[in-house]
mmCIF file of C-alpha atoms in Angstrom:
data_model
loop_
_atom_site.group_PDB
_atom_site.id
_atom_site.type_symbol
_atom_site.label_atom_id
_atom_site.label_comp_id
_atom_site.label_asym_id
_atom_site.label_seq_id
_atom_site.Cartn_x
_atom_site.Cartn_y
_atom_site.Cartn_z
ATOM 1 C CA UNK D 148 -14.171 15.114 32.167
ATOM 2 C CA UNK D 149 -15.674 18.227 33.121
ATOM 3 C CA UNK D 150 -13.830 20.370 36.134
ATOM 4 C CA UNK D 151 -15.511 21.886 38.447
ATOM 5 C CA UNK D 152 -14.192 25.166 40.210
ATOM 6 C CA UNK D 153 -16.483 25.431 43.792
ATOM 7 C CA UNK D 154 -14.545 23.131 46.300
ATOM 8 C CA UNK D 155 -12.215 21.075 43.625
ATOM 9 C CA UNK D 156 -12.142 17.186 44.463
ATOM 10 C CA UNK D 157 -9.196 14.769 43.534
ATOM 11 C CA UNK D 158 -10.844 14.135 40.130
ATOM 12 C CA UNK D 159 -11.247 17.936 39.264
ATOM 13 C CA UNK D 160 -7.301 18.420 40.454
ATOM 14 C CA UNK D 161 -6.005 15.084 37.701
ATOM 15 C CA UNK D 162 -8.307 16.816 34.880
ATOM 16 C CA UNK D 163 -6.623 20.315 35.611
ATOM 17 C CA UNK D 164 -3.669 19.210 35.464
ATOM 18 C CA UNK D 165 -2.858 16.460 33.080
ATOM 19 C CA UNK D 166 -5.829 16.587 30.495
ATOM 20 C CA UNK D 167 -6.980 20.479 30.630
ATOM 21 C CA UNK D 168 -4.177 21.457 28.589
ATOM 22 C CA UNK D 169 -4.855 19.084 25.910
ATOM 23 C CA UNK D 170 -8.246 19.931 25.424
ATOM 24 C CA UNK D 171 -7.473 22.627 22.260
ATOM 25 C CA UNK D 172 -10.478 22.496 20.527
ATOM 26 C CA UNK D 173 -12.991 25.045 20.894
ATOM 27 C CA UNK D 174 -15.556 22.501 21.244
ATOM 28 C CA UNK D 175 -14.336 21.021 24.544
ATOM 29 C CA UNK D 176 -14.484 24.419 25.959
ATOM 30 C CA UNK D 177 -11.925 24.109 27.667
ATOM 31 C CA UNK D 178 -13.530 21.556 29.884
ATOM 32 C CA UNK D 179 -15.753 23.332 31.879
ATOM 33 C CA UNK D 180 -18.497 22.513 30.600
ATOM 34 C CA UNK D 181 -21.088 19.118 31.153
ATOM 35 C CA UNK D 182 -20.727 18.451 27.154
ATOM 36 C CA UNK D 183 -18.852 18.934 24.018
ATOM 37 C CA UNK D 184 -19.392 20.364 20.936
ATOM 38 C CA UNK D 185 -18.442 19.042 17.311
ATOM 39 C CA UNK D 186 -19.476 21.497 14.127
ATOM 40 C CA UNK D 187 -20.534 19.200 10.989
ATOM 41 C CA UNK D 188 -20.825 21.169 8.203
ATOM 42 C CA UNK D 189 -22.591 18.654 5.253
ATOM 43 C CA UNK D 190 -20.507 15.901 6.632
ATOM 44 C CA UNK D 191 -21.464 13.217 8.441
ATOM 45 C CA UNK D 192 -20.089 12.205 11.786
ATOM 46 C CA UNK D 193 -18.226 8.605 12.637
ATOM 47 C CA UNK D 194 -18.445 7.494 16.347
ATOM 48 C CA UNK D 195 -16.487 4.085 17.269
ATOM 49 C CA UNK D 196 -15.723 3.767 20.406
ATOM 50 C CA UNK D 197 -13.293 0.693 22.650
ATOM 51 C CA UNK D 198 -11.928 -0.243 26.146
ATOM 52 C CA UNK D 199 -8.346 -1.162 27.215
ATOM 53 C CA UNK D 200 -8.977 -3.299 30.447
ATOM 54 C CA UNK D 201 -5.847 -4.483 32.206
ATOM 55 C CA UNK D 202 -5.231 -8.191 31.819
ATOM 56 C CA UNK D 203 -7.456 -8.888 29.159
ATOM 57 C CA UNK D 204 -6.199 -6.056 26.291
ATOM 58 C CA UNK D 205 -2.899 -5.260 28.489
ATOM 59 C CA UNK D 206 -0.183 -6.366 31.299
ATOM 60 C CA UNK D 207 -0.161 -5.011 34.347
ATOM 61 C CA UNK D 208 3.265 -3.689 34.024
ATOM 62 C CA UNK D 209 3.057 -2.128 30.275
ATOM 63 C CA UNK D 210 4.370 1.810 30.675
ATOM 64 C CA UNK D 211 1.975 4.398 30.600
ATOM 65 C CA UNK D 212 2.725 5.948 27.218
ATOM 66 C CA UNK D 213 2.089 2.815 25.714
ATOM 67 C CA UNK D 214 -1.267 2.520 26.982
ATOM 68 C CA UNK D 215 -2.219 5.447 26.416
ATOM 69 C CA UNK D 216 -1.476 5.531 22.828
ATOM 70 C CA UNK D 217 -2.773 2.086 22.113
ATOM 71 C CA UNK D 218 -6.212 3.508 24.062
ATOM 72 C CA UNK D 219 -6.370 6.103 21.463
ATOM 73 C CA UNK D 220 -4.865 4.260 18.548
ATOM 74 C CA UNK D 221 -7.452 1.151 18.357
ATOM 75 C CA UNK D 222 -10.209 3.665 17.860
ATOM 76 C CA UNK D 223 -8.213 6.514 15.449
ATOM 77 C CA UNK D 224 -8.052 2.401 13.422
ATOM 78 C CA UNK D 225 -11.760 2.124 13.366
ATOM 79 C CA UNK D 226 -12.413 5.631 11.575
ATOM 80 C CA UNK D 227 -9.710 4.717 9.392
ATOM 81 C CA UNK D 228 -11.654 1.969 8.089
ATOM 82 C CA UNK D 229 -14.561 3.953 7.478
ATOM 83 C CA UNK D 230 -12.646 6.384 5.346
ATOM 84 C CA UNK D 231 -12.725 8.939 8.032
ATOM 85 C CA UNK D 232 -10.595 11.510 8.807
ATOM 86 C CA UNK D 233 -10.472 11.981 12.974
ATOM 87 C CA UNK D 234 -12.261 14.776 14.761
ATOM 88 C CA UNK D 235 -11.970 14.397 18.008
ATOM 89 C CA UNK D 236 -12.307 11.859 21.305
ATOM 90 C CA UNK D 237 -13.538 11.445 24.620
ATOM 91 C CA UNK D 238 -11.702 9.899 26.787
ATOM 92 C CA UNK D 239 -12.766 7.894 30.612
ATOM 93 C CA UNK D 240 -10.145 6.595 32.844
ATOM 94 C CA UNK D 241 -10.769 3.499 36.116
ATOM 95 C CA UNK D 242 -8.064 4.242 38.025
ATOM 96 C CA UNK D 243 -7.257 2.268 41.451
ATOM 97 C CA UNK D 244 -5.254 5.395 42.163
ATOM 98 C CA UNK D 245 -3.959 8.694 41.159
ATOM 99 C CA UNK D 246 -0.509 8.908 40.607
ATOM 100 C CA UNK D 247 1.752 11.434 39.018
ATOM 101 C CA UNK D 248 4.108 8.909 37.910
ATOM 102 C CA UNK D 249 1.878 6.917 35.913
ATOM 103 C CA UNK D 250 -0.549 10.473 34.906
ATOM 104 C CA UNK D 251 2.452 12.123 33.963
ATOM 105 C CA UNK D 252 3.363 10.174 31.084
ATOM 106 C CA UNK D 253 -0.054 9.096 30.513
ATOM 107 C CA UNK D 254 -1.283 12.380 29.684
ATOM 108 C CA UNK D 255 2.095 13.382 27.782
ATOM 109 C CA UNK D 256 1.881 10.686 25.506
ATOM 110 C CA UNK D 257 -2.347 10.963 24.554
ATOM 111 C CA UNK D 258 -1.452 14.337 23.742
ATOM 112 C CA UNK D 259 1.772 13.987 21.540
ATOM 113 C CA UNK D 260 -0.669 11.544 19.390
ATOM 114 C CA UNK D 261 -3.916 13.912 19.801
ATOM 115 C CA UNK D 262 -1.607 16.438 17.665
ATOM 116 C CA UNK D 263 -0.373 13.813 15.326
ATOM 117 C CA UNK D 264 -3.593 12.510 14.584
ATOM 118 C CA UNK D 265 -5.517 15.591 14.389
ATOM 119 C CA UNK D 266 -7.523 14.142 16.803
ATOM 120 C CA UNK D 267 -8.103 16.484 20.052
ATOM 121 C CA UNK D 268 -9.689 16.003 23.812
ATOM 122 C CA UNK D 269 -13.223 17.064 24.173
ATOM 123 C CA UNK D 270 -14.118 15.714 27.356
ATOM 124 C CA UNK D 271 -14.691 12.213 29.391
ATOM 125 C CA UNK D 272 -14.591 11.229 32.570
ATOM 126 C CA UNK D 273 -12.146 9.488 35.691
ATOM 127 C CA UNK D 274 -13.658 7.370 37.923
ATOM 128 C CA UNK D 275 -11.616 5.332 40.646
ATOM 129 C CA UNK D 276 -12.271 1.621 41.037
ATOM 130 C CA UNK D 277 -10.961 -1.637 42.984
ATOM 131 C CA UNK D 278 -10.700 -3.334 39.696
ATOM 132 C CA UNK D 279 -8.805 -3.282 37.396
ATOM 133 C CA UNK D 280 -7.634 -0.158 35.028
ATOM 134 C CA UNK D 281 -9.767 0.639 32.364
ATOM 135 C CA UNK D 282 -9.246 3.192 29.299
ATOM 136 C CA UNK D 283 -12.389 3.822 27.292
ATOM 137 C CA UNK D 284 -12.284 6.274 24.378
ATOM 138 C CA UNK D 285 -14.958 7.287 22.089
ATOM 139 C CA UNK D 286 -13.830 8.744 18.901
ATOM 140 C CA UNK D 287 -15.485 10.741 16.398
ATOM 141 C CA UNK D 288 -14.594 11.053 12.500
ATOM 142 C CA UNK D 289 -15.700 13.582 9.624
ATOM 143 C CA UNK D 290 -16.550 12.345 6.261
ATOM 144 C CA UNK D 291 -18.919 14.058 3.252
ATOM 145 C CA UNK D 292 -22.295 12.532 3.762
ATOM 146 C CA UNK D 293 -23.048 9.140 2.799
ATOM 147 C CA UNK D 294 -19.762 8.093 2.019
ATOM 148 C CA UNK D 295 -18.946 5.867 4.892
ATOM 149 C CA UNK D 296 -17.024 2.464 4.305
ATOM 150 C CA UNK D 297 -19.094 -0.218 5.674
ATOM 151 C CA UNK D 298 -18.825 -3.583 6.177
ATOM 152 C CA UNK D 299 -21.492 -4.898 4.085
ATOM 153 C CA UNK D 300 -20.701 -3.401 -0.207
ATOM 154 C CA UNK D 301 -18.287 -5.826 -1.183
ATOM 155 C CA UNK D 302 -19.046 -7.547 -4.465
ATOM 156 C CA UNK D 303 -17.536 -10.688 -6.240
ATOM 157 C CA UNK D 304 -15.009 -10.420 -7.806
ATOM 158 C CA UNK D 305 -13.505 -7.323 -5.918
ATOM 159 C CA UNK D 306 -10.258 -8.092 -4.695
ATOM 160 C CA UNK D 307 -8.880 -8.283 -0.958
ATOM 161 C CA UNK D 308 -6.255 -6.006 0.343
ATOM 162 C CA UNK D 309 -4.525 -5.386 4.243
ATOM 163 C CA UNK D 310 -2.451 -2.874 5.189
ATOM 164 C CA UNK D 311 0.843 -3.506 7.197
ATOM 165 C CA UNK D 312 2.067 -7.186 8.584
ATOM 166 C CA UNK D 313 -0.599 -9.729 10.005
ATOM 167 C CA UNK D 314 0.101 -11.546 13.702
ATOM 168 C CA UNK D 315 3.261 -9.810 14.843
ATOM 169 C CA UNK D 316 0.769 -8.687 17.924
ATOM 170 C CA UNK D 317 -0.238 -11.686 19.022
ATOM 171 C CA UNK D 318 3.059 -12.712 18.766
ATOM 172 C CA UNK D 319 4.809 -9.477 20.869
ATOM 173 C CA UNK D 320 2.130 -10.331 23.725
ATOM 174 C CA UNK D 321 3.777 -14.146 23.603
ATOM 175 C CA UNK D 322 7.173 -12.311 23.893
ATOM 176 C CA UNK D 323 5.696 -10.309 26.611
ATOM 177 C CA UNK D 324 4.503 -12.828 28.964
ATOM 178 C CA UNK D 325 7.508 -15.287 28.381
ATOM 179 C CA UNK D 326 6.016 -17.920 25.841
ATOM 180 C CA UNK D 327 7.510 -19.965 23.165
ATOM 181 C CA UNK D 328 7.915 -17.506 21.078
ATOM 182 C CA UNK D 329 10.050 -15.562 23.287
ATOM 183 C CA UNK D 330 12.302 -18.992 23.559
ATOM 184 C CA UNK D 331 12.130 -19.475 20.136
ATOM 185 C CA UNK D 332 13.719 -15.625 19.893
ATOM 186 C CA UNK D 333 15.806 -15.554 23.042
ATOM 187 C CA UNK D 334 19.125 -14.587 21.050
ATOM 188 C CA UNK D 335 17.486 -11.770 18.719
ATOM 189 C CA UNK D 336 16.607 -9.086 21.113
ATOM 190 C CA UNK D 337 15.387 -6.552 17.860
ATOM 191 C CA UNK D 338 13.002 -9.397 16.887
ATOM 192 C CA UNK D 339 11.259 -9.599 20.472
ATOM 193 C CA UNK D 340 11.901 -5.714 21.083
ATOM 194 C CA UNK D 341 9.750 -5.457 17.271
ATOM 195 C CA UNK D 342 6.832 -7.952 18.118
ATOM 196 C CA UNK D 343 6.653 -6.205 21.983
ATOM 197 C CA UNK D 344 6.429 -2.838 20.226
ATOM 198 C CA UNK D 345 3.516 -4.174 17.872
ATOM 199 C CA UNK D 346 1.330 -5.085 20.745
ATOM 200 C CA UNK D 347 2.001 -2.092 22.917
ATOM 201 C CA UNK D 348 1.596 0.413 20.316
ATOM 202 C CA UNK D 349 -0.665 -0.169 17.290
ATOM 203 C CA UNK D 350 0.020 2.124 13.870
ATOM 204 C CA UNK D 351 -3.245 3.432 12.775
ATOM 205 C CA UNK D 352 -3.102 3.324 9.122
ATOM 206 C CA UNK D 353 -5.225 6.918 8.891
ATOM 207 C CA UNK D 354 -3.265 8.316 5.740
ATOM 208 C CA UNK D 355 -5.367 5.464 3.990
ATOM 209 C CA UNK D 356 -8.318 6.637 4.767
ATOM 210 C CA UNK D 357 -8.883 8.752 1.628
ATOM 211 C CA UNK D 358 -8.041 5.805 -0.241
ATOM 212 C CA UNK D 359 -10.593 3.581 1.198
ATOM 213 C CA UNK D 360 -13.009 6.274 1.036
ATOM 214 C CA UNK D 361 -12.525 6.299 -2.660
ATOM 215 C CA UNK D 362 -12.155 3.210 -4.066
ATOM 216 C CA UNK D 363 -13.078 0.408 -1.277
ATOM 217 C CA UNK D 364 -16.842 -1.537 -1.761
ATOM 218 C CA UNK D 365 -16.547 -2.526 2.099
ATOM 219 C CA UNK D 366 -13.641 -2.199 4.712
ATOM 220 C CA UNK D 367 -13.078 -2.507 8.933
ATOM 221 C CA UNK D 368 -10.057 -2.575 10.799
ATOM 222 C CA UNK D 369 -8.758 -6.083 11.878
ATOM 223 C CA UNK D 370 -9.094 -6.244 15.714
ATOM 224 C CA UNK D 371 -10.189 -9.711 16.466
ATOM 225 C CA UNK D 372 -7.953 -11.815 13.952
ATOM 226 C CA UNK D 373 -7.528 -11.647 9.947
ATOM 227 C CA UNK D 374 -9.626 -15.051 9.885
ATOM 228 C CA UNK D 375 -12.384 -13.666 11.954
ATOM 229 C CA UNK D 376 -12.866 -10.791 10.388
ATOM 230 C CA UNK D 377 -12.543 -11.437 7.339
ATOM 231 C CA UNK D 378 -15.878 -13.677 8.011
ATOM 232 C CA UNK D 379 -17.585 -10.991 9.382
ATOM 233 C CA UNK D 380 -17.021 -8.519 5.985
ATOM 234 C CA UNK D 381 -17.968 -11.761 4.147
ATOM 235 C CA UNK D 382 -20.980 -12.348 6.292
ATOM 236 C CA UNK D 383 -22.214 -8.275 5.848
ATOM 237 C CA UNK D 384 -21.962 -8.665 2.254
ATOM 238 C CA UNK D 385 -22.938 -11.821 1.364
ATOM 239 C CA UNK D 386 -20.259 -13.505 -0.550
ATOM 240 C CA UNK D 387 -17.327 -15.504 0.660
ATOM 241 C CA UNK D 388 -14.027 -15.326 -0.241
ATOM 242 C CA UNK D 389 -10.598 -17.108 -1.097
ATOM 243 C CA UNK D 390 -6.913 -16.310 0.804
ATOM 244 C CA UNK D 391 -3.996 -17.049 -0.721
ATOM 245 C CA UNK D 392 -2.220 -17.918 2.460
ATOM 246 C CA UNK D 393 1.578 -17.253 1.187
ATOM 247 C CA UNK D 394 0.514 -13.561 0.255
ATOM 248 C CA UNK D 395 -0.668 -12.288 3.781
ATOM 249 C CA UNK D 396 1.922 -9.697 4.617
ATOM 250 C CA UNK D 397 4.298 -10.756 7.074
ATOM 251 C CA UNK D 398 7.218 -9.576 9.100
ATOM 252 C CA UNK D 399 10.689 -11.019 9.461
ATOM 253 C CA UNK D 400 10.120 -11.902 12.475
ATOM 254 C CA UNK D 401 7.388 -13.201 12.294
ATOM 255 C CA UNK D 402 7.647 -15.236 8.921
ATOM 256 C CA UNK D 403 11.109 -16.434 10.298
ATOM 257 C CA UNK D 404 9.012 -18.056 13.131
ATOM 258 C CA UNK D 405 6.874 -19.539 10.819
ATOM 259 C CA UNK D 406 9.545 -20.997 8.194
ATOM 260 C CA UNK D 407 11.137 -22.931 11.654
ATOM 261 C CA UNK D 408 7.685 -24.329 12.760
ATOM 262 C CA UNK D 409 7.772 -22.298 16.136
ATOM 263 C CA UNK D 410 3.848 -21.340 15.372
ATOM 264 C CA UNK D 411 1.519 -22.307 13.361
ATOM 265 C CA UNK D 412 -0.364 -20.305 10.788
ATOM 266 C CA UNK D 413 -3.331 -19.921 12.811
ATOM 267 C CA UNK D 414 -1.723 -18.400 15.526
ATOM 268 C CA UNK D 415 -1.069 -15.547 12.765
ATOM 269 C CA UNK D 416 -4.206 -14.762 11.488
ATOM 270 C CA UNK D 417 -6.770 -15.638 14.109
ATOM 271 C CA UNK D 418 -4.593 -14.030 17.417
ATOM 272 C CA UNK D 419 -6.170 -10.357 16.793
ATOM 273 C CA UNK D 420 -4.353 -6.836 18.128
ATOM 274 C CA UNK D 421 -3.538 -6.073 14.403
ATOM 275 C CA UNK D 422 -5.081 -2.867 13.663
ATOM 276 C CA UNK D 423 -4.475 -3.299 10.379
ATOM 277 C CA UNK D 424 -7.140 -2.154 7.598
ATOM 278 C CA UNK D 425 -8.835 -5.005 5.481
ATOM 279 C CA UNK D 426 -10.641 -3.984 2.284
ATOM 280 C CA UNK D 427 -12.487 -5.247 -0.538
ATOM 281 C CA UNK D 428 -11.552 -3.199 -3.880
ATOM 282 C CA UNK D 429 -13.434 -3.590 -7.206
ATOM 283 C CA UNK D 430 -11.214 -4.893 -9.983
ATOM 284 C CA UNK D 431 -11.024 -1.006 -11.879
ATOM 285 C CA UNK D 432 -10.594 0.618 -9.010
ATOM 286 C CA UNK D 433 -7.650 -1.646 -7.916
ATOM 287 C CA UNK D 434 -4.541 0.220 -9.963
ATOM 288 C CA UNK D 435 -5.588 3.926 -8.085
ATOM 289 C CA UNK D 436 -6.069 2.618 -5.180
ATOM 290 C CA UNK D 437 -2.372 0.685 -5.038
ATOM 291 C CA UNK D 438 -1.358 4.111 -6.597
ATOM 292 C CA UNK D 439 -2.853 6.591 -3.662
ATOM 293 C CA UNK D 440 -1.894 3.868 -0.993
ATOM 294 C CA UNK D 441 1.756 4.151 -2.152
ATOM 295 C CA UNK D 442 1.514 7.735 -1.972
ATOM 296 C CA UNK D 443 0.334 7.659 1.026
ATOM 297 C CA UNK D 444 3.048 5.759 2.178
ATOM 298 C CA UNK D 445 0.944 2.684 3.670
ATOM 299 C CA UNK D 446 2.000 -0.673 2.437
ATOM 300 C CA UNK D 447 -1.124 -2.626 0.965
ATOM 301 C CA UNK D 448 -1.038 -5.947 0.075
ATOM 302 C CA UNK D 449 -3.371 -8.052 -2.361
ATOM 303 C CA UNK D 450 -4.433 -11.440 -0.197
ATOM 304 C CA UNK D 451 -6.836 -13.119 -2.701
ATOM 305 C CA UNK D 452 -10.609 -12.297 -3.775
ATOM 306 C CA UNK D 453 -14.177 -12.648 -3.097
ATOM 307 C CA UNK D 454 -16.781 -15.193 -4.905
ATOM 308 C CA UNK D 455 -20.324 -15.505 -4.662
ATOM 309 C CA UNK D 456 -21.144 -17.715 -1.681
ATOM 310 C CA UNK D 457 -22.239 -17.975 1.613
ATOM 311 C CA UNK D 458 -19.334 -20.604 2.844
ATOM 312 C CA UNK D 459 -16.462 -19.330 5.083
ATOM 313 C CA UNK D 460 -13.352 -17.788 3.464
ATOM 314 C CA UNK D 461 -11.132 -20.282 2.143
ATOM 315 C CA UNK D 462 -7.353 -20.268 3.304
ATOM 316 C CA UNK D 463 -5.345 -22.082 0.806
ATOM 317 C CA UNK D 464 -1.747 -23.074 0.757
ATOM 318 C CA UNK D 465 1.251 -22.918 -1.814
ATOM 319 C CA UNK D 466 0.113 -25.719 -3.878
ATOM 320 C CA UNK D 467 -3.874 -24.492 -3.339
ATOM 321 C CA UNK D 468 -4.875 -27.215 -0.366
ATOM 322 C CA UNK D 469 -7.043 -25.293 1.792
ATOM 323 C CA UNK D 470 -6.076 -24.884 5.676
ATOM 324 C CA UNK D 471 -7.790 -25.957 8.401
ATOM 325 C CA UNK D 472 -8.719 -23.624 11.247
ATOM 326 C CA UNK D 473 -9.481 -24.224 14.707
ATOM 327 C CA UNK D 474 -10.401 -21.100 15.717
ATOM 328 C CA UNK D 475 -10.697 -17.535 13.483
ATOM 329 C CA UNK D 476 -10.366 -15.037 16.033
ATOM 330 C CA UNK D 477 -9.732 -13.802 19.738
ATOM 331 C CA UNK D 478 -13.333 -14.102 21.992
ATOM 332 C CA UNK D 479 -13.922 -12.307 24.653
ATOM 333 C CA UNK D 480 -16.021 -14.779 25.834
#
């Protein structure tokens, strides 16, 4: 997202004026240069980075803001996870065209969360396409060296925590393209208004991070489904692991849904778009870190454990009958 001053193009003109002025840092200098810069003083340096492609992560007609601010959110999830504190992003836009009215609030709303976050432009790059739109950021995150969250470092015996409520984003895309679950909620406009909301704009759960940095064995942010990736941190680390279905953190709305059969329990746990933070947390380390998560003001919930074991994780019901899944997670492909 460099701009360039001899003859400016279209492309130099958008960066000038929408993203220019949120580039704050000293290391983006000021975008006029090919590169960025990020200091790392005896930290180490997270990079995750994700696309937003219309009509597979969004609608067509979602607002602006709201994709700009899930762009950026869905990575500033992935350095939570690692116990990372944000440092900055790049940021690459496909546009079919370049419009003020959909720039305007674009920009506007990147930048309100680039200050929340602590998480500032450094550069990237607009291209324009006959596709469809595409938003790809790459984040970066500082940590003290070595102390990453990984996947793989879970133990038996640690117990299993998430952050938040689990499906309420596969559920607000159902409300947003007119599905059952939108019937099932056509007279409780706060409950569709709530699930929409989830979908369109994830809530990083960054004030964890310390937390998880502290006290987690293994950790990553679940994008794909609860199910899915909950396999995947079992796979890393080589142990399986048993759900107590009834304690996954739901919503109202959501658990309402559930109680009156309008989904099933898969639907909640393998639909993905969560963004929540699942963690594995050793047995003495349990009480601090429900004491720091509290004070950071993220709800965490206890879901069940792992055991030694190479199986898949175990769902079990009320009475401890374990659930069958179809499917554990969204594919792309």
């Amino acid at each position: 997202m460099t701009e360039r001053h001899d003859n400016p193009s279209g492309e130099d003109s958008v960066i000038a004026r929408y993203f220019k002025p949120l580039a704050s840092d000293p290391g983006a200098f000021g975008l006029d240069d090919d590169a960025a810069a990020l200091r790392a003083a005896g930290e180490d340096i997270v990079v995750t980075t994700d696309a937003i492609v219309e009509g597979v992560h969004f609608l067509a007609d979602d607002p602006p803001d709201t994709l700009a601010r899930k762009a950026l959110r869905v990575n500033l999830s992935d350095i939570a996870a690692k116990g990372a504190a944000p440092a900055g992003f790049v940021l690459t836009l496909a546009l079919r065209r370049a419009e003020e009215a959909w720039l305007k609030p674009f920009a506007q709303a990147i930048g309100e969360d680039a200050a929340h976050y602590g998480c500032p432009l450094l550069g990237g790059d607009t291209v324009s396409t006959p596709g469809p739109l595409m938003i790809s950021i790459t984040a970066f995150g500082r940590l003290p060296q070595g102390k990453m969250v990984h996947r793989a470092g879970a133990r038996a015996g640690d117990r299993l925590f998430v952050t938040g409520t689990i499906g309420d984003a596969a559920l607000g895309l159902d409300v947003l393209q007119g599905g059952p679950v939108a019937a099932d909620l056509a007279d409780d406009a706060a409950g569709r208004d709530f699930l929409a909301a989830r979908y369109r704009v994830p809530q990083p759960r960054n004030a964890l991070a310390n937390a998880v940095r502290t006290h987690a064995s293994a950790a990553m942010d679940v994008s794909d489904g609860l199910a899915g990736d909950l396999a995947k941190l079992c796979a890393a680390s080589g142990v399986t692991a048993v759900i107590n279905a009834p304690s996954i953190p739901l919503s109202s709305a959501a658990a309402g849904l559930l109680a009156r059969k309008a989904i099933g329990f898969e639907t909640l746990v393998a639909g993905g778009d969560d963004y929540e933070i699942l963690c594995a947390v050793p047995g003495d380390r349990v009480d601090a870190f429900v004491r720091e998560a509290r004070q950071a003001k993220v709800a965490v919930t206890a879901i069940g454990g792992l055991i030694a074991g190479s199986s898949p994780p175990s769902f079990l019901d009320g009475q401890g009958r374990e659930l069958a899944l179809k499917r554990l997670s969204y594919s792309h492909f």
